[in-house]
Coordinates of C-alpha atoms and ligand atoms in Angstrom, one line a residue:
M25 CA 92.2 72.6 100.3
T26 CA 92.6 76.4 100.2
K27 CA 92.9 78.3 103.5
K28 CA 92.9 82.0 104.2
L29 CA 95.8 82.9 106.5
F30 CA 96.5 86.1 108.4
V31 CA 100.2 86.8 107.4
W32 CA 101.0 90.6 107.4
D33 CA 100.2 92.3 110.7
L34 CA 98.9 95.9 110.8
S35 CA 102.3 97.3 111.6
V36 CA 104.0 95.7 108.5
R37 CA 101.2 96.9 106.2
L38 CA 101.2 100.5 107.6
F39 CA 105.0 100.6 107.6
H40 CA 105.0 99.6 103.9
W41 CA 102.5 102.1 102.6
L42 CA 103.7 105.0 104.9
L43 CA 107.3 104.3 103.6
I44 CA 106.3 104.7 100.0
I45 CA 104.3 107.9 100.7
S46 CA 107.2 109.4 102.8
L47 CA 109.9 108.5 100.2
L48 CA 107.9 110.2 97.5
S49 CA 107.4 113.2 99.8
A50 CA 111.2 113.3 100.7
W51 CA 112.1 113.3 97.0
Y52 CA 109.6 116.1 96.2
T53 CA 110.7 118.3 99.1
S54 CA 114.4 117.8 98.5
D55 CA 114.6 120.1 95.5
G56 CA 115.8 123.4 97.0
E57 CA 114.0 125.5 94.4
R58 CA 110.6 124.4 95.8
G59 CA 111.5 126.0 99.2
L60 CA 110.3 122.9 101.1
I61 CA 113.7 121.8 102.6
D62 CA 112.4 122.3 106.2
Y63 CA 109.7 119.7 105.5
H64 CA 112.3 117.5 103.9
L65 CA 114.2 117.3 107.2
K66 CA 111.1 116.4 109.1
I67 CA 110.0 113.8 106.6
G68 CA 113.6 112.4 106.7
Y69 CA 113.3 112.0 110.6
F70 CA 110.0 110.3 110.1
I71 CA 111.5 107.8 107.6
L72 CA 114.4 107.2 110.0
G73 CA 111.8 106.4 112.7
L74 CA 109.9 104.0 110.3
I75 CA 113.1 102.1 109.5
L76 CA 114.2 101.8 113.1
F77 CA 110.7 100.6 114.0
R78 CA 110.8 98.0 111.2
I79 CA 114.3 96.7 112.2
T80 CA 113.1 96.3 115.8
W81 CA 109.8 94.7 114.6
G82 CA 112.0 92.3 112.6
I83 CA 113.4 91.0 115.9
F84 CA 110.4 91.1 118.2
G85 CA 107.4 91.3 115.9
T86 CA 105.0 88.7 114.5
H87 CA 106.2 85.4 112.9
Y88 CA 106.3 86.4 109.2
A89 CA 107.7 89.9 110.0
K90 CA 110.8 88.5 111.6
F91 CA 114.2 88.5 109.9
S92 CA 114.8 85.0 111.2
Q93 CA 111.8 83.8 109.2
F94 CA 112.7 85.4 105.9
L95 CA 116.5 85.9 105.8
P96 CA 117.7 83.3 103.4
T97 CA 120.1 80.5 104.2
K98 CA 121.8 78.6 101.3
T99 CA 119.5 75.6 101.8
K100 CA 116.3 77.8 101.9
L101 CA 117.4 79.6 98.7
K102 CA 118.3 76.4 96.8
N103 CA 114.9 74.7 97.8
Y104 CA 113.0 77.8 96.8
L105 CA 114.7 78.0 93.4
K106 CA 114.2 74.2 92.8
K107 CA 110.5 74.3 93.8
S108 CA 109.8 77.4 91.7
K109 CA 111.2 75.7 88.6
Q110 CA 109.1 72.6 89.2
E111 CA 105.9 74.3 90.0
K112 CA 104.9 77.5 88.2
G113 CA 102.6 78.9 90.9
Y114 CA 104.9 78.0 93.8
T115 CA 105.3 80.6 96.5
T116 CA 106.1 80.9 100.2
I117 CA 103.6 82.3 102.7
G118 CA 105.9 85.1 104.1
H119 CA 108.6 86.8 102.0
N120 CA 110.3 84.3 99.7
P121 CA 114.1 84.0 100.3
L122 CA 115.0 86.3 97.3
G123 CA 112.3 88.8 98.3
G124 CA 113.7 88.6 101.9
L125 CA 117.2 89.6 100.7
M126 CA 115.7 92.5 98.7
V127 CA 113.7 93.7 101.8
V128 CA 116.9 93.8 104.0
F129 CA 118.8 95.5 101.2
M130 CA 116.1 98.2 100.8
L131 CA 115.9 98.8 104.6
L132 CA 119.7 99.3 104.7
L133 CA 119.8 101.6 101.8
I134 CA 117.0 103.8 103.2
L135 CA 118.6 103.8 106.6
S136 CA 121.9 105.0 105.1
Q137 CA 120.0 107.7 103.2
A138 CA 118.3 108.9 106.4
I139 CA 121.5 108.8 108.5
S140 CA 123.6 110.6 105.9
G141 CA 120.9 113.3 105.8
L142 CA 121.7 114.2 109.4
F143 CA 125.1 115.4 108.2
M144 CA 123.9 117.3 105.1
N145 CA 124.2 120.9 104.2
D146 CA 122.4 122.6 101.3
D147 CA 124.9 125.4 100.9
V148 CA 122.3 128.0 101.8
F149 CA 120.6 128.0 105.2
T150 CA 119.8 124.4 106.0
T151 CA 122.0 121.9 107.7
G152 CA 121.3 118.6 109.2
P153 CA 121.7 118.4 113.0
Y154 CA 125.1 116.7 113.0
Y155 CA 126.7 118.7 110.1
E156 CA 128.6 121.2 112.3
S157 CA 130.1 118.6 114.6
A158 CA 131.4 116.3 111.8
S159 CA 134.9 116.6 110.3
S160 CA 135.1 117.8 106.7
S161 CA 135.9 114.2 105.5
V162 CA 132.8 112.8 107.2
Q163 CA 130.8 115.7 105.7
K164 CA 132.1 114.8 102.3
I165 CA 131.4 111.1 102.6
M166 CA 127.8 111.7 104.0
S167 CA 127.1 114.2 101.2
F168 CA 128.3 111.6 98.6
I169 CA 126.0 109.0 100.2
H170 CA 123.0 111.3 100.4
H171 CA 123.4 112.5 96.7
N172 CA 123.9 109.0 95.3
V173 CA 122.1 106.4 97.4
F174 CA 118.7 107.7 96.5
D175 CA 119.3 106.7 92.9
V176 CA 120.1 103.2 94.1
I177 CA 116.9 103.2 96.1
L178 CA 115.0 104.2 93.0
I179 CA 116.6 101.4 91.0
V180 CA 115.9 98.7 93.7
S181 CA 112.3 100.0 94.1
V182 CA 111.7 99.6 90.3
L183 CA 113.1 96.0 90.5
H184 CA 110.9 95.4 93.6
I185 CA 107.7 96.7 91.8
G186 CA 108.8 94.7 88.7
A187 CA 109.0 91.5 90.8
I188 CA 105.6 92.1 92.3
F189 CA 104.0 92.5 88.8
Y190 CA 106.0 89.5 87.5
Y191 CA 104.3 87.5 90.2
L192 CA 100.9 89.0 89.3
F193 CA 101.0 88.5 85.5
T194 CA 103.3 85.5 85.0
K195 CA 102.9 83.4 88.1
K196 CA 99.3 84.6 88.6
I197 CA 99.9 85.3 92.3
N198 CA 98.6 88.5 93.7
L199 CA 100.9 89.7 96.5
I200 CA 99.5 93.3 96.6
V201 CA 96.1 92.5 98.1
P202 CA 97.7 90.7 101.1
M203 CA 99.9 93.8 101.7
I204 CA 96.6 95.7 102.0
T205 CA 94.3 93.3 103.9
G206 CA 96.9 91.1 105.7
Y207 CA 95.4 87.9 104.4
K208 CA 96.9 85.3 101.9
L209 CA 95.5 82.2 100.4
S210 CA 97.4 79.0 101.1
H211 CA 97.1 75.6 99.5
S212 CA 99.3 73.8 102.0
E213 CA 98.1 71.9 105.0
K214 CA 101.3 72.6 107.0
T215 CA 101.2 76.4 106.9
S216 CA 99.5 78.5 109.6
G217 CA 98.9 82.2 110.0
I218 CA 99.6 84.6 112.8
K219 CA 97.0 85.1 115.6
S220 CA 97.1 88.8 116.1
S221 CA 99.0 92.0 115.1
K222 CA 100.5 92.3 118.6
L223 CA 99.4 95.9 118.7
L224 CA 100.4 96.6 122.3
L225 CA 104.0 95.4 121.6
S226 CA 104.0 97.6 118.4
L227 CA 102.9 100.6 120.4
I228 CA 105.6 100.0 123.0
I229 CA 108.3 99.8 120.2
I230 CA 106.9 103.0 118.6
I231 CA 107.2 104.9 121.9
I232 CA 110.8 103.6 122.4
V233 CA 111.7 104.7 118.9
A234 CA 110.1 108.1 119.4
V235 CA 112.1 108.6 122.7
F236 CA 115.3 107.5 121.0
L237 CA 114.7 110.0 118.1
Y238 CA 114.0 112.8 120.6
W239 CA 117.3 112.0 122.3
L240 CA 119.1 111.9 118.9
L241 CA 117.6 114.9 117.3
V242 CA 117.0 117.2 120.3
L243 CA 118.8 116.3 123.5
N244 CA 122.1 115.0 121.9
I245 CA 122.6 117.8 119.4
P246 CA 125.9 119.4 120.0
V247 CA 125.4 123.0 121.1
E248 CA 127.1 125.4 118.7
E249 CA 129.6 127.8 120.5
E250 CA 128.5 131.4 120.2
F251 CA 131.0 134.2 120.2
Y252 CA 130.0 137.7 121.4
Y253 CA 132.2 140.6 120.4
Ligands
LIG322 C1 109.2 103.3 96.9 C2 108.7 102.1 96.5 C3 108.7 100.9 97.4 C4 109.5 100.5 98.5 C5 110.8 101.3 99.0 C6 109.0 99.3 99.0 C7 109.5 98.6 100.0 C8 109.1 97.4 100.5 C9 109.6 96.7 101.7 C10 110.7 97.3 102.6 C11 108.9 95.6 101.8 C12 109.0 94.6 102.9 C13 107.8 94.8 103.9 C14 108.1 94.3 105.3 O1 108.4 93.1 105.4 O2 108.0 95.1 106.2 C15 108.0 95.5 100.7 C16 107.1 94.4 100.5 C17 106.1 94.5 99.5 N1 105.8 95.5 98.6 FE1 106.9 97.2 98.4 N2 107.9 98.9 98.3 C18 107.7 99.9 97.3 C19 106.7 100.0 96.4 C20 105.7 99.0 96.3 C21 104.6 99.1 95.4 C22 104.2 100.3 94.5 C23 103.8 98.0 95.5 C24 102.6 97.5 94.9 C25 102.3 97.6 93.6 C26 104.5 97.1 96.5 C27 104.1 95.9 96.9 C28 104.7 95.2 97.9 C29 104.3 93.8 98.3 C30 103.1 93.1 97.7 C31 105.2 93.4 99.3 C32 105.2 92.0 99.9 C33 106.0 91.1 99.1 C34 105.9 89.7 99.6 O3 104.8 89.2 99.6 O4 106.9 89.1 99.9 N3 105.6 97.8 96.9 N4 108.1 96.6 99.9
LIG323 C1 115.4 108.5 103.9 C2 115.2 109.8 104.1 C3 115.7 110.8 103.1 C4 115.6 110.7 101.7 C5 114.9 109.7 100.9 C6 116.2 111.9 101.2 C7 116.4 112.2 99.8 C8 117.1 113.3 99.4 C9 117.3 113.6 98.0 C10 116.8 112.8 96.8 C11 118.0 114.8 97.9 C12 118.5 115.5 96.6 C13 119.9 115.0 96.4 C14 120.5 115.6 95.1 O1 120.0 116.7 94.6 O2 121.4 115.0 94.6 C15 118.2 115.3 99.2 C16 118.8 116.4 99.6 C17 119.0 116.9 100.9 N1 118.6 116.2 102.0 FE1 117.7 114.5 102.1 N2 116.7 112.7 102.3 C18 116.4 112.0 103.4 C19 116.7 112.4 104.7 C20 117.2 113.6 105.0 C21 117.5 114.0 106.4 C22 117.1 113.2 107.7 C23 118.1 115.2 106.3 C24 118.5 116.2 107.4 C25 118.3 116.1 108.6 C26 118.2 115.6 104.9 C27 118.8 116.7 104.4 C28 118.9 117.0 103.1 C29 119.5 118.3 102.6 C30 120.0 119.5 103.5 C31 119.5 118.2 101.2 C32 120.0 119.3 100.2 C33 121.3 119.0 99.7 C34 121.8 119.9 98.6 O3 121.0 120.8 98.3 O4 122.9 119.8 98.2 N3 117.7 114.5 104.2 N4 117.6 114.3 100.1

C-alpha cells in the first residue's frame, strides 16, 4: 500500500531554497569589481542566521528535521547499505544515513565560511565586524578559511546535486518534489509522517536567532578607539 506522508516541514523547505539563493548571491556579490561588497556582508549575516536556525531546528524541530533522526550510527549505515544493495528502489523516509552525513558536513562548511567572513578585510574599505579586534594570526587563518572553504562548498554541493539526480534517474526516486511540497510517498506500513510544521516554535527560534545576531553584529562589536590630535 502506498501512503502520502508529510515529511519536510515548512521551515526545512524554506531554509533549503533560501540557502541556495543566498549562497549564489553571496558568491555574486563577493567579487570586489562589482562594487557590491556591502550587500555581500548583509547576505553573509543572513546565511549565518539561516545556519544557526537550522542547527537549533535540528535539536528542537519536527521529527525528520532532527539530527538525532538522521545522524548515522554504524548500525544504521550498515543496514542502509545492505538494504540498498538488495532492493534497487530502497530509500528511507527522512535523510538516508549517507545523506545525513553530507547535510551535517554542508552545514559546518557554510557555518565556517560565514564565521570567517566576520574577520575578513578586502584590502580596500570593507572589513568584517571582528577584523580589527583579531590578532594578525587569527586574521590570516580566517582569511585562509574564507578564501578556500567556498571551493569545498562548491564541490560538496555538486556531489549533493549529483546524488539527488542519481536517485532520480537510476533509482527512479524523486527527492526534489518532496523538498518543495513536503510530501513523500511511502510503501511501508511502519512509517508515519509529521503532524504539523510547528510554526509557532519555528517563529520563536527565528526571533531568538535574530536577537542573538543583533547582539553579535551590533551590540558586541568592539568600539574602535579614536584619536584626536
Ligand atoms: C548550493 C547548492 C545546495 C546546497 C548548499 C544544498 C544544501 C542542502 C542541505 C543543507 C540539505 C538538508 C536540508 C535539511 O535537512 O535542512 C539539502 C537537502 C536536499 N537538497 Fe539541497 N542543496 C543545494 C542544492 C540543491 C539543488 C539544486 C537541489 C535540487 C535539484 C537540491 C535538492 C535537495 C533535496 C531533494 C534534499 C533532500 C534530500 C533527502 O531527501 O534526503 N539541493 N540540501
Ligand atoms: C556563508 C556566507 C558567505 C559566503 C558563502 C561568502 C563567500 C565569499 C567568497 C566566495 C569570497 C571571494 C573569495 C575569493 O576571492 O577568494 C568572499 C570574499 C569576501 N567576503 Fe565573504 N562570504 C560569506 C560571508 C561573509 C561575511 C559574513 C562577511 C563579513 C562580515 C564576508 C566578507 C567578505 C569580504 C570582506 C570579502 C573580500 C575579500 C577580498 O577581497 O580579499 N563574507 N566571500
